[in-house]
C-alpha positions as semicolon CSV with decimal commas, in nm:
position;residue;x (nm);y (nm);z (nm)
1;M;-0,857;1,161;2,289
2;Y;-0,730;1,102;1,936
3;D;-0,364;0,998;1,920
4;Y;-0,218;1,076;1,577
5;R;0,108;0,896;1,659
6;E;-0,079;0,575;1,738
7;R;-0,267;0,599;1,410
8;E;0,063;0,646;1,222
9;R;0,212;0,346;1,405
10;R;-0,083;0,124;1,313
11;F;-0,067;0,243;0,951
12;L;0,307;0,169;0,934
13;D;0,256;-0,178;1,082
14;A;-0,009;-0,258;0,820
15;W;0,203;-0,099;0,546
16;K;0,498;-0,322;0,636
17;R;0,275;-0,632;0,617
18;G;0,150;-0,511;0,279
19;V;0,503;-0,452;0,149
20;L;0,600;-0,805;0,246
21;L;0,283;-0,953;0,094
22;A;0,306;-0,753;-0,232
23;G;0,681;-0,809;-0,264
24;Q;0,970;-0,597;-0,148
25;D;1,086;-0,553;-0,506
26;C;0,790;-0,318;-0,561
27;F;0,915;-0,075;-0,297
28;R;1,221;0,139;-0,237
29;V;1,328;0,004;0,100
30;K;1,536;0,277;0,266
31;S;1,598;0,091;0,591
32;P;1,806;-0,219;0,667
33;T;1,491;-0,433;0,638
34;V;1,119;-0,379;0,592
35;E;1,066;-0,467;0,956
36;A;1,326;-0,208;1,068
37;A;1,151;0,084;0,894
38;T;1,039;0,353;1,135
39;H;0,849;0,570;0,885
40;K;0,636;0,502;0,578
41;R;0,869;0,716;0,364
42;Q;1,131;0,443;0,409
43;L;0,900;0,208;0,216
44;E;0,769;0,410;-0,077
45;P;0,638;0,230;-0,386
46;D;0,887;0,203;-0,671
47;W;0,679;0,385;-0,934
48;D;0,886;0,282;-1,236
49;Y;0,915;-0,084;-1,138
50;I;0,542;-0,110;-1,065
51;E;0,451;0,057;-1,395
52;E;0,674;-0,192;-1,580
53;T;0,544;-0,503;-1,402
54;I;0,181;-0,440;-1,303
55;T;0,035;-0,620;-1,605
56;A;0,262;-0,923;-1,553
57;R;0,098;-0,993;-1,215
58;S;-0,220;-1,185;-1,152
59;R;-0,530;-0,965;-1,133
60;G;-0,548;-1,016;-0,758
61;E;-0,182;-0,929;-0,700
62;A;-0,215;-0,625;-0,927
63;A;-0,530;-0,511;-0,748
64;F;-0,370;-0,538;-0,404
65;L;-0,058;-0,353;-0,515
66;A;-0,273;-0,085;-0,682
67;A;-0,476;-0,043;-0,364
68;M;-0,156;0,006;-0,165
69;C;-0,029;0,256;-0,421
70;S;-0,355;0,448;-0,381
71;F;-0,250;0,542;-0,030
72;Y;0,076;0,678;-0,168
73;N;-0,079;0,863;-0,464
74;A;-0,456;0,843;-0,515
75;E;-0,464;0,924;-0,887
76;W;-0,185;0,682;-0,975
77;G;-0,339;0,410;-0,758
78;Q;-0,676;0,459;-0,928
79;S;-0,522;0,425;-1,272
80;L;-0,349;0,104;-1,158
81;L;-0,679;-0,030;-1,022
82;V;-0,850;0,035;-1,355
83;R;-0,566;-0,141;-1,539
84;A;-0,602;-0,436;-1,301
85;G;-0,976;-0,454;-1,378
86;Y;-1,105;-0,319;-1,047
87;P;-1,233;0,033;-1,119
88;N;-1,387;0,094;-0,779
89;L;-1,358;0,006;-0,412
90;C;-1,655;-0,231;-0,412
91;D;-1,511;-0,440;-0,695
92;L;-1,181;-0,455;-0,510
93;A;-1,339;-0,547;-0,176
94;S;-1,536;-0,833;-0,327
95;K;-1,228;-0,994;-0,483
96;L;-0,947;-0,973;-0,227
97;D;-0,887;-1,267;0,002
98;E;-0,886;-1,216;0,378
99;P;-0,513;-1,143;0,429
100;H;-0,506;-0,886;0,148
101;A;-0,842;-0,730;0,239
102;G;-0,741;-0,712;0,605
103;I;-0,430;-0,511;0,523
104;V;-0,623;-0,272;0,296
105;A;-0,887;-0,227;0,568
106;E;-0,623;-0,157;0,832
107;L;-0,456;0,096;0,603
108;F;-0,791;0,261;0,534
109;L;-0,879;0,283;0,904
110;N;-0,544;0,434;1,002
111;Y;-0,439;0,639;0,699
112;P;-0,275;0,957;0,829
113;G;-0,205;1,100;0,484
114;W;0,117;1,056;0,297
């Protein structure tokens, strides 16, 4: 039987790893620490900060952050991916290293909706 709570837990675990890898400054952390968050809404992307800094990041960092933002807001994430030079999922998948790709894959497999 499908357990929605387990899927949400796995998504949150991967999301936390992604927040730490992308940089906490890109997220509005509404818990004492990233690790202490009990819900994804406690770790929402900081839209304004990301918009201001996305082009100052390396292409790989920008692509990973954009992919994460896609789970939060698909249209915004897609526009960030295009700005980072990765207009589609295949381009992104071929460029991310294993730690980054693993987090995106885990998020994809367990995405319960935002």
